[in-house]
Amino acid sequence: MKLRLPFLKNPPLVSVVRLTGTIGLGGRNSLNDATLAPLLEKAFRRGKPAAVAIELNSPGGSPVQSALIGARIRRLSEETKVPVFVFVEDVAASGGYWIACAADEVWADASSILGSIGVISSGFGAHIFLARQGLERRVYTAGSSKSMLDPFRPENPEDVARLKQILGDLHENFIAHVKARRGDKLDRETDLFTGEIWLARRATELGLIEGIGHLKPKLQERFGDKVQIRRYGLRRPIWSRFGAELAQDVFAGIEERAAYARFGL
């Protein structure tokens, strides 16, 4: 038990939350708002922290979960008057960068990958394979768009147009969020919203992050050498390692590996 004496000033406390993995794609390492909610509540409210630092390593994922997590971080920061610092590890891209923008300051390693401010949808088409095997696809719907982008049927130009409209709207949401959070820091001479990625030094020049910095040295620089760090992380129950959830983790792991591979990681 820690003894607190009223006449002694305690060193500043910083809560550190580690967020690593894809966002909202399933599996044990996936990040989603419902799972992170109690963790973030504790980090912001327990022990009157001087700041909350987030160790972030994510290639992205669900646009909605990215927005929900980012909004929760901002809401808690404003309610508690506690500033937020994000420290990027390997990557904060796409939805990962959306979450990073929720911070008051974003720092990264020199080799960190950032950006990918865009939206992607991918799939496959198997109608030629089915035809060669003598198989016939039968689909019955109520509603002309209910079977939109069925991978076992030839691509429909109208379906593609609808999907592109949705992707465009999502992209506009992403752009608006980045502009709202980074504001005048952004380089106005460069198109930052093409889905391109950058290393940290270039990202700093473009105004996407504050600069290059690592968690402990930066916190000591800001709050003094005696700053206290209290870590918060997700815990996985022992029984979740078996049965159907184990199989789900295998497939989610493959999907997550593919997401990181897009950035050469």
PDB file of C-alpha atoms in Angstrom:
ATOM      1  CA  MET A   1       0.000   0.000   0.000  1.00  0.00           C
ATOM      2  CA  LYS A   2       1.333   3.390  -0.946  1.00  0.00           C
ATOM      3  CA  LEU A   3       1.534   5.983   1.817  1.00  0.00           C
ATOM      4  CA  ARG A   4       0.325   9.446   0.856  1.00  0.00           C
ATOM      5  CA  LEU A   5       1.408  12.340   3.049  1.00  0.00           C
ATOM      6  CA  PRO A   6      -0.544  15.593   2.625  1.00  0.00           C
ATOM      7  CA  PHE A   7       2.543  17.780   3.010  1.00  0.00           C
ATOM      8  CA  LEU A   8       4.518  15.917   0.335  1.00  0.00           C
ATOM      9  CA  LYS A   9       3.874  16.536  -3.342  1.00  0.00           C
ATOM     10  CA  ASN A  10       3.497  13.323  -5.301  1.00  0.00           C
ATOM     11  CA  PRO A  11       5.195  13.115  -8.702  1.00  0.00           C
ATOM     12  CA  PRO A  12       2.887  13.409 -11.741  1.00  0.00           C
ATOM     13  CA  LEU A  13       1.049  10.240 -12.751  1.00  0.00           C
ATOM     14  CA  VAL A  14       0.554   9.274 -16.400  1.00  0.00           C
ATOM     15  CA  SER A  15      -1.784   6.444 -17.417  1.00  0.00           C
ATOM     16  CA  VAL A  16      -0.453   4.373 -20.327  1.00  0.00           C
ATOM     17  CA  VAL A  17      -2.837   2.328 -22.480  1.00  0.00           C
ATOM     18  CA  ARG A  18      -1.556  -0.071 -25.116  1.00  0.00           C
ATOM     19  CA  LEU A  19      -3.686  -0.411 -28.264  1.00  0.00           C
ATOM     20  CA  THR A  20      -2.310  -2.913 -30.754  1.00  0.00           C
ATOM     21  CA  GLY A  21      -3.954  -4.895 -33.553  1.00  0.00           C
ATOM     22  CA  THR A  22      -6.550  -4.438 -36.235  1.00  0.00           C
ATOM     23  CA  ILE A  23      -9.741  -2.546 -35.450  1.00  0.00           C
ATOM     24  CA  GLY A  24     -13.067  -4.343 -35.203  1.00  0.00           C
ATOM     25  CA  LEU A  25     -12.150  -7.359 -37.368  1.00  0.00           C
ATOM     26  CA  GLY A  26     -12.600 -10.065 -34.710  1.00  0.00           C
ATOM     27  CA  GLY A  27     -10.040 -12.205 -32.924  1.00  0.00           C
ATOM     28  CA  ARG A  28      -8.300 -11.742 -29.596  1.00  0.00           C
ATOM     29  CA  ASN A  29      -6.088  -8.845 -30.746  1.00  0.00           C
ATOM     30  CA  SER A  30      -8.868  -6.878 -32.400  1.00  0.00           C
ATOM     31  CA  LEU A  31      -9.679  -3.446 -30.995  1.00  0.00           C
ATOM     32  CA  ASN A  32     -13.293  -2.357 -30.546  1.00  0.00           C
ATOM     33  CA  ASP A  33     -15.075   0.326 -28.568  1.00  0.00           C
ATOM     34  CA  ALA A  34     -17.062  -2.009 -26.268  1.00  0.00           C
ATOM     35  CA  THR A  35     -13.949  -3.853 -25.114  1.00  0.00           C
ATOM     36  CA  LEU A  36     -11.839  -0.732 -24.666  1.00  0.00           C
ATOM     37  CA  ALA A  37     -14.498   1.351 -22.875  1.00  0.00           C
ATOM     38  CA  PRO A  38     -13.803   0.161 -19.282  1.00  0.00           C
ATOM     39  CA  LEU A  39     -10.044   0.255 -19.886  1.00  0.00           C
ATOM     40  CA  LEU A  40     -10.130   3.861 -21.073  1.00  0.00           C
ATOM     41  CA  GLU A  41     -12.466   4.885 -18.244  1.00  0.00           C
ATOM     42  CA  LYS A  42      -9.954   3.612 -15.670  1.00  0.00           C
ATOM     43  CA  ALA A  43      -7.026   5.226 -17.434  1.00  0.00           C
ATOM     44  CA  PHE A  44      -8.634   8.674 -17.447  1.00  0.00           C
ATOM     45  CA  ARG A  45     -10.343   8.634 -14.050  1.00  0.00           C
ATOM     46  CA  ARG A  46      -8.219   6.521 -11.692  1.00  0.00           C
ATOM     47  CA  GLY A  47      -5.651   8.370  -9.591  1.00  0.00           C
ATOM     48  CA  LYS A  48      -6.101  11.819 -11.193  1.00  0.00           C
ATOM     49  CA  PRO A  49      -3.521  11.377 -13.957  1.00  0.00           C
ATOM     50  CA  ALA A  50      -1.698  14.364 -15.405  1.00  0.00           C
ATOM     51  CA  ALA A  51      -2.079  12.798 -18.859  1.00  0.00           C
ATOM     52  CA  VAL A  52      -3.030   9.636 -20.703  1.00  0.00           C
ATOM     53  CA  ALA A  53      -0.480   8.174 -23.102  1.00  0.00           C
ATOM     54  CA  ILE A  54      -1.514   5.647 -25.732  1.00  0.00           C
ATOM     55  CA  GLU A  55       0.953   3.212 -27.277  1.00  0.00           C
ATOM     56  CA  LEU A  56      -0.588   2.653 -30.699  1.00  0.00           C
ATOM     57  CA  ASN A  57       0.221   0.002 -33.277  1.00  0.00           C
ATOM     58  CA  SER A  58      -2.584  -0.588 -35.781  1.00  0.00           C
ATOM     59  CA  PRO A  59      -2.914  -0.889 -39.570  1.00  0.00           C
ATOM     60  CA  GLY A  60      -6.599   0.039 -39.390  1.00  0.00           C
ATOM     61  CA  GLY A  61      -9.864  -1.827 -39.797  1.00  0.00           C
ATOM     62  CA  SER A  62     -13.490  -0.895 -39.222  1.00  0.00           C
ATOM     63  CA  PRO A  63     -14.300   2.790 -39.918  1.00  0.00           C
ATOM     64  CA  VAL A  64     -17.104   2.770 -37.357  1.00  0.00           C
ATOM     65  CA  GLN A  65     -15.060   1.206 -34.546  1.00  0.00           C
ATOM     66  CA  SER A  66     -12.187   3.589 -35.319  1.00  0.00           C
ATOM     67  CA  ALA A  67     -14.568   6.541 -35.016  1.00  0.00           C
ATOM     68  CA  LEU A  68     -16.165   5.225 -31.814  1.00  0.00           C
ATOM     69  CA  ILE A  69     -12.814   4.635 -30.125  1.00  0.00           C
ATOM     70  CA  GLY A  70     -11.514   8.036 -31.204  1.00  0.00           C
ATOM     71  CA  ALA A  71     -14.689   9.767 -30.035  1.00  0.00           C
ATOM     72  CA  ARG A  72     -14.530   8.028 -26.638  1.00  0.00           C
ATOM     73  CA  ILE A  73     -10.926   9.143 -26.142  1.00  0.00           C
ATOM     74  CA  ARG A  74     -11.846  12.750 -26.958  1.00  0.00           C
ATOM     75  CA  ARG A  75     -14.944  12.673 -24.759  1.00  0.00           C
ATOM     76  CA  LEU A  76     -13.036  11.350 -21.748  1.00  0.00           C
ATOM     77  CA  SER A  77     -10.230  13.831 -22.297  1.00  0.00           C
ATOM     78  CA  GLU A  78     -12.635  16.753 -22.337  1.00  0.00           C
ATOM     79  CA  GLU A  79     -14.681  15.504 -19.370  1.00  0.00           C
ATOM     80  CA  THR A  80     -11.636  14.943 -17.151  1.00  0.00           C
ATOM     81  CA  LYS A  81      -9.489  17.804 -18.536  1.00  0.00           C
ATOM     82  CA  VAL A  82      -6.697  15.255 -19.070  1.00  0.00           C
ATOM     83  CA  PRO A  83      -4.534  15.655 -22.210  1.00  0.00           C
ATOM     84  CA  VAL A  84      -3.819  12.686 -24.485  1.00  0.00           C
ATOM     85  CA  PHE A  85      -0.540  11.761 -26.134  1.00  0.00           C
ATOM     86  CA  VAL A  86      -0.245   9.010 -28.739  1.00  0.00           C
ATOM     87  CA  PHE A  87       3.049   7.210 -29.321  1.00  0.00           C
ATOM     88  CA  VAL A  88       3.044   5.267 -32.586  1.00  0.00           C
ATOM     89  CA  GLU A  89       5.048   2.073 -32.860  1.00  0.00           C
ATOM     90  CA  ASP A  90       5.221   0.187 -36.192  1.00  0.00           C
ATOM     91  CA  VAL A  91       2.185   1.719 -37.839  1.00  0.00           C
ATOM     92  CA  ALA A  92      -0.796   4.020 -37.366  1.00  0.00           C
ATOM     93  CA  ALA A  93      -2.493   3.819 -40.735  1.00  0.00           C
ATOM     94  CA  SER A  94      -6.066   4.143 -41.957  1.00  0.00           C
ATOM     95  CA  GLY A  95      -8.261   3.555 -38.881  1.00  0.00           C
ATOM     96  CA  GLY A  96      -5.119   3.496 -36.756  1.00  0.00           C
ATOM     97  CA  TYR A  97      -4.356   7.042 -37.827  1.00  0.00           C
ATOM     98  CA  TRP A  98      -8.007   7.994 -37.193  1.00  0.00           C
ATOM     99  CA  ILE A  99      -7.490   6.966 -33.543  1.00  0.00           C
ATOM    100  CA  ALA A 100      -4.138   8.773 -33.405  1.00  0.00           C
ATOM    101  CA  CYS A 101      -5.872  11.999 -34.417  1.00  0.00           C
ATOM    102  CA  ALA A 102      -7.955  11.824 -31.242  1.00  0.00           C
ATOM    103  CA  ALA A 103      -4.817  12.771 -29.296  1.00  0.00           C
ATOM    104  CA  ASP A 104      -3.652  16.271 -28.459  1.00  0.00           C
ATOM    105  CA  GLU A 105      -0.167  15.292 -29.641  1.00  0.00           C
ATOM    106  CA  VAL A 106       1.082  12.427 -31.821  1.00  0.00           C
ATOM    107  CA  TRP A 107       4.666  11.169 -31.612  1.00  0.00           C
ATOM    108  CA  ALA A 108       6.336   8.320 -33.475  1.00  0.00           C
ATOM    109  CA  ASP A 109       9.567   6.438 -34.039  1.00  0.00           C
ATOM    110  CA  ALA A 110      11.633   7.536 -37.029  1.00  0.00           C
ATOM    111  CA  SER A 111      10.682   4.331 -38.855  1.00  0.00           C
ATOM    112  CA  SER A 112       6.970   4.370 -37.969  1.00  0.00           C
ATOM    113  CA  ILE A 113       4.505   4.298 -40.873  1.00  0.00           C
ATOM    114  CA  LEU A 114       1.622   6.785 -40.826  1.00  0.00           C
ATOM    115  CA  GLY A 115      -1.221   7.956 -43.015  1.00  0.00           C
ATOM    116  CA  SER A 116      -3.242   5.849 -45.437  1.00  0.00           C
ATOM    117  CA  ILE A 117      -6.073   8.364 -45.194  1.00  0.00           C
ATOM    118  CA  GLY A 118      -8.405   6.521 -47.530  1.00  0.00           C
ATOM    119  CA  VAL A 119     -11.012   3.763 -47.642  1.00  0.00           C
ATOM    120  CA  ILE A 120     -10.725   0.335 -49.221  1.00  0.00           C
ATOM    121  CA  SER A 121     -13.117  -2.488 -50.035  1.00  0.00           C
ATOM    122  CA  SER A 122     -11.906  -5.765 -51.508  1.00  0.00           C
ATOM    123  CA  GLY A 123     -13.390  -9.107 -52.462  1.00  0.00           C
ATOM    124  CA  PHE A 124     -13.258 -11.775 -55.119  1.00  0.00           C
ATOM    125  CA  GLY A 125     -15.255 -13.076 -58.051  1.00  0.00           C
ATOM    126  CA  ALA A 126     -15.891 -16.801 -58.512  1.00  0.00           C
ATOM    127  CA  HIS A 127     -18.613 -16.912 -61.163  1.00  0.00           C
ATOM    128  CA  ILE A 128     -16.244 -18.189 -63.899  1.00  0.00           C
ATOM    129  CA  PHE A 129     -15.022 -20.980 -61.623  1.00  0.00           C
ATOM    130  CA  LEU A 130     -18.602 -22.026 -60.877  1.00  0.00           C
ATOM    131  CA  ALA A 131     -19.505 -22.055 -64.554  1.00  0.00           C
ATOM    132  CA  ARG A 132     -16.496 -24.242 -65.383  1.00  0.00           C
ATOM    133  CA  GLN A 133     -17.532 -26.699 -62.696  1.00  0.00           C
ATOM    134  CA  GLY A 134     -21.082 -26.845 -64.028  1.00  0.00           C
ATOM    135  CA  LEU A 135     -22.539 -25.165 -60.941  1.00  0.00           C
ATOM    136  CA  GLU A 136     -25.433 -22.730 -61.101  1.00  0.00           C
ATOM    137  CA  ARG A 137     -25.861 -19.943 -58.562  1.00  0.00           C
ATOM    138  CA  ARG A 138     -29.470 -19.435 -57.408  1.00  0.00           C
ATOM    139  CA  VAL A 139     -30.360 -16.342 -55.411  1.00  0.00           C
ATOM    140  CA  TYR A 140     -33.836 -15.082 -54.503  1.00  0.00           C
ATOM    141  CA  THR A 141     -34.340 -11.630 -53.001  1.00  0.00           C
ATOM    142  CA  ALA A 142     -37.012  -9.103 -52.125  1.00  0.00           C
ATOM    143  CA  GLY A 143     -35.349  -5.828 -53.061  1.00  0.00           C
ATOM    144  CA  SER A 144     -33.300  -5.266 -56.208  1.00  0.00           C
ATOM    145  CA  SER A 145     -30.088  -4.397 -54.322  1.00  0.00           C
ATOM    146  CA  LYS A 146     -30.228  -7.145 -51.711  1.00  0.00           C
ATOM    147  CA  SER A 147     -27.634  -9.321 -53.480  1.00  0.00           C
ATOM    148  CA  MET A 148     -25.308  -6.430 -54.281  1.00  0.00           C
ATOM    149  CA  LEU A 149     -21.735  -7.532 -55.109  1.00  0.00           C
ATOM    150  CA  ASP A 150     -22.494 -11.248 -54.817  1.00  0.00           C
ATOM    151  CA  PRO A 151     -19.039 -12.807 -55.494  1.00  0.00           C
ATOM    152  CA  PHE A 152     -20.630 -15.787 -57.260  1.00  0.00           C
ATOM    153  CA  ARG A 153     -22.293 -13.643 -59.919  1.00  0.00           C
ATOM    154  CA  PRO A 154     -20.802 -11.411 -62.639  1.00  0.00           C
ATOM    155  CA  GLU A 155     -20.041  -7.887 -61.442  1.00  0.00           C
ATOM    156  CA  ASN A 156     -22.910  -5.435 -61.896  1.00  0.00           C
ATOM    157  CA  PRO A 157     -21.832  -1.864 -62.856  1.00  0.00           C
ATOM    158  CA  GLU A 158     -24.711  -0.416 -60.836  1.00  0.00           C
ATOM    159  CA  ASP A 159     -23.520  -2.271 -57.731  1.00  0.00           C
ATOM    160  CA  VAL A 160     -19.984  -0.974 -58.245  1.00  0.00           C
ATOM    161  CA  ALA A 161     -21.286   2.595 -58.586  1.00  0.00           C
ATOM    162  CA  ARG A 162     -23.231   2.256 -55.310  1.00  0.00           C
ATOM    163  CA  LEU A 163     -20.171   0.898 -53.514  1.00  0.00           C
ATOM    164  CA  LYS A 164     -17.967   3.705 -54.804  1.00  0.00           C
ATOM    165  CA  GLN A 165     -20.501   6.230 -53.531  1.00  0.00           C
ATOM    166  CA  ILE A 166     -20.380   4.658 -50.059  1.00  0.00           C
ATOM    167  CA  LEU A 167     -16.581   4.555 -50.082  1.00  0.00           C
ATOM    168  CA  GLY A 168     -16.472   8.187 -51.181  1.00  0.00           C
ATOM    169  CA  ASP A 169     -18.763   9.230 -48.330  1.00  0.00           C
ATOM    170  CA  LEU A 170     -16.637   7.318 -45.807  1.00  0.00           C
ATOM    171  CA  HIS A 171     -13.534   8.994 -47.212  1.00  0.00           C
ATOM    172  CA  GLU A 172     -15.102  12.411 -46.737  1.00  0.00           C
ATOM    173  CA  ASN A 173     -15.831  11.537 -43.095  1.00  0.00           C
ATOM    174  CA  PHE A 174     -12.183  10.550 -42.626  1.00  0.00           C
ATOM    175  CA  ILE A 175     -10.906  13.736 -44.250  1.00  0.00           C
ATOM    176  CA  ALA A 176     -13.204  15.893 -42.122  1.00  0.00           C
ATOM    177  CA  HIS A 177     -11.984  14.171 -38.945  1.00  0.00           C
ATOM    178  CA  VAL A 178      -8.299  14.682 -39.787  1.00  0.00           C
ATOM    179  CA  LYS A 179      -8.853  18.330 -40.701  1.00  0.00           C
ATOM    180  CA  ALA A 180     -10.866  18.955 -37.536  1.00  0.00           C
ATOM    181  CA  ARG A 181      -8.214  17.426 -35.292  1.00  0.00           C
ATOM    182  CA  ARG A 182      -4.983  18.531 -37.009  1.00  0.00           C
ATOM    183  CA  GLY A 183      -6.267  21.880 -38.277  1.00  0.00           C
ATOM    184  CA  ASP A 184      -3.643  24.438 -39.309  1.00  0.00           C
ATOM    185  CA  LYS A 185      -0.835  21.947 -38.639  1.00  0.00           C
ATOM    186  CA  LEU A 186      -1.552  20.206 -41.950  1.00  0.00           C
ATOM    187  CA  ASP A 187       0.489  21.027 -45.051  1.00  0.00           C
ATOM    188  CA  ARG A 188      -1.980  22.685 -47.414  1.00  0.00           C
ATOM    189  CA  GLU A 189       0.288  22.320 -50.463  1.00  0.00           C
ATOM    190  CA  THR A 190       0.200  18.494 -50.440  1.00  0.00           C
ATOM    191  CA  ASP A 191      -2.755  16.210 -51.075  1.00  0.00           C
ATOM    192  CA  LEU A 192      -2.729  14.169 -47.873  1.00  0.00           C
ATOM    193  CA  PHE A 193      -5.876  12.205 -48.602  1.00  0.00           C
ATOM    194  CA  THR A 194      -4.887   9.859 -51.424  1.00  0.00           C
ATOM    195  CA  GLY A 195      -4.285   6.856 -49.175  1.00  0.00           C
ATOM    196  CA  GLU A 196      -0.509   7.370 -49.321  1.00  0.00           C
ATOM    197  CA  ILE A 197       1.714   6.434 -46.367  1.00  0.00           C
ATOM    198  CA  TRP A 198       4.824   8.173 -44.987  1.00  0.00           C
ATOM    199  CA  LEU A 199       7.583   7.574 -42.473  1.00  0.00           C
ATOM    200  CA  ALA A 200       7.603   9.748 -39.377  1.00  0.00           C
ATOM    201  CA  ARG A 201       9.993  12.463 -40.547  1.00  0.00           C
ATOM    202  CA  ARG A 202       7.960  13.168 -43.650  1.00  0.00           C
ATOM    203  CA  ALA A 203       4.731  12.866 -41.651  1.00  0.00           C
ATOM    204  CA  THR A 204       6.090  15.546 -39.326  1.00  0.00           C
ATOM    205  CA  GLU A 205       6.806  17.874 -42.253  1.00  0.00           C
ATOM    206  CA  LEU A 206       3.244  17.310 -43.507  1.00  0.00           C
ATOM    207  CA  GLY A 207       1.739  18.128 -40.109  1.00  0.00           C
ATOM    208  CA  LEU A 208       0.310  14.665 -39.524  1.00  0.00           C
ATOM    209  CA  ILE A 209       2.255  14.280 -36.261  1.00  0.00           C
ATOM    210  CA  GLU A 210       4.178  16.504 -33.849  1.00  0.00           C
ATOM    211  CA  GLY A 211       7.500  14.777 -34.370  1.00  0.00           C
ATOM    212  CA  ILE A 212       9.759  11.892 -33.456  1.00  0.00           C
ATOM    213  CA  GLY A 213       9.698  10.856 -29.818  1.00  0.00           C
ATOM    214  CA  HIS A 214       9.460   7.814 -27.568  1.00  0.00           C
ATOM    215  CA  LEU A 215       7.138   7.398 -24.637  1.00  0.00           C
ATOM    216  CA  LYS A 216       9.293   7.491 -21.501  1.00  0.00           C
ATOM    217  CA  PRO A 217      11.790  10.186 -22.603  1.00  0.00           C
ATOM    218  CA  LYS A 218       8.964  12.391 -23.862  1.00  0.00           C
ATOM    219  CA  LEU A 219       6.952  11.991 -20.646  1.00  0.00           C
ATOM    220  CA  GLN A 220      10.048  12.754 -18.548  1.00  0.00           C
ATOM    221  CA  GLU A 221      10.690  15.813 -20.675  1.00  0.00           C
ATOM    222  CA  ARG A 222       7.099  16.973 -20.138  1.00  0.00           C
ATOM    223  CA  PHE A 223       6.447  15.939 -16.511  1.00  0.00           C
ATOM    224  CA  GLY A 224       9.884  15.510 -14.959  1.00  0.00           C
ATOM    225  CA  ASP A 225      12.267  12.619 -14.336  1.00  0.00           C
ATOM    226  CA  LYS A 226      10.163  11.276 -11.462  1.00  0.00           C
ATOM    227  CA  VAL A 227       6.971  10.901 -13.505  1.00  0.00           C
ATOM    228  CA  GLN A 228       5.024   7.802 -12.504  1.00  0.00           C
ATOM    229  CA  ILE A 229       3.676   5.493 -15.195  1.00  0.00           C
ATOM    230  CA  ARG A 230       0.656   3.282 -14.580  1.00  0.00           C
ATOM    231  CA  ARG A 231      -0.082   0.796 -17.350  1.00  0.00           C
ATOM    232  CA  TYR A 232      -3.488  -0.474 -18.425  1.00  0.00           C
ATOM    233  CA  GLY A 233      -3.990  -3.364 -20.824  1.00  0.00           C
ATOM    234  CA  LEU A 234      -6.586  -5.849 -21.996  1.00  0.00           C
ATOM    235  CA  ARG A 235      -6.661  -9.199 -20.223  1.00  0.00           C
ATOM    236  CA  ARG A 236      -7.773 -12.369 -21.926  1.00  0.00           C
ATOM    237  CA  PRO A 237      -9.557 -15.072 -19.849  1.00  0.00           C
ATOM    238  CA  ILE A 238      -7.783 -18.432 -19.820  1.00  0.00           C
ATOM    239  CA  TRP A 239     -10.862 -20.302 -21.100  1.00  0.00           C
ATOM    240  CA  SER A 240     -11.004 -18.140 -24.214  1.00  0.00           C
ATOM    241  CA  ARG A 241      -7.907 -19.943 -25.539  1.00  0.00           C
ATOM    242  CA  PHE A 242      -9.838 -23.080 -26.330  1.00  0.00           C
ATOM    243  CA  GLY A 243     -12.669 -24.302 -28.548  1.00  0.00           C
ATOM    244  CA  ALA A 244     -14.426 -22.231 -31.174  1.00  0.00           C
ATOM    245  CA  GLU A 245     -12.755 -19.000 -30.113  1.00  0.00           C
ATOM    246  CA  LEU A 246      -9.353 -20.526 -30.801  1.00  0.00           C
ATOM    247  CA  ALA A 247     -10.429 -21.327 -34.364  1.00  0.00           C
ATOM    248  CA  GLN A 248     -11.758 -17.783 -34.757  1.00  0.00           C
ATOM    249  CA  ASP A 249      -8.420 -16.412 -33.581  1.00  0.00           C
ATOM    250  CA  VAL A 250      -6.586 -18.442 -36.220  1.00  0.00           C
ATOM    251  CA  PHE A 251      -8.605 -16.946 -39.074  1.00  0.00           C
ATOM    252  CA  ALA A 252      -8.544 -13.470 -37.524  1.00  0.00           C
ATOM    253  CA  GLY A 253      -4.774 -13.784 -37.179  1.00  0.00           C
ATOM    254  CA  ILE A 254      -4.431 -14.496 -40.894  1.00  0.00           C
ATOM    255  CA  GLU A 255      -6.573 -11.462 -41.684  1.00  0.00           C
ATOM    256  CA  GLU A 256      -4.577  -9.302 -39.291  1.00  0.00           C
ATOM    257  CA  ARG A 257      -1.276 -10.518 -40.761  1.00  0.00           C
ATOM    258  CA  ALA A 258      -2.525  -9.519 -44.207  1.00  0.00           C
ATOM    259  CA  ALA A 259      -3.474  -6.063 -42.932  1.00  0.00           C
ATOM    260  CA  TYR A 260       0.023  -5.437 -41.575  1.00  0.00           C
ATOM    261  CA  ALA A 261       1.601  -6.903 -44.718  1.00  0.00           C
ATOM    262  CA  ARG A 262       0.086  -4.076 -46.770  1.00  0.00           C
ATOM    263  CA  PHE A 263       2.649  -1.801 -45.092  1.00  0.00           C
ATOM    264  CA  GLY A 264       5.596  -4.172 -45.440  1.00  0.00           C
ATOM    265  CA  LEU A 265       5.384  -5.273 -41.797  1.00  0.00           C
TER     266      LEU A 265
END
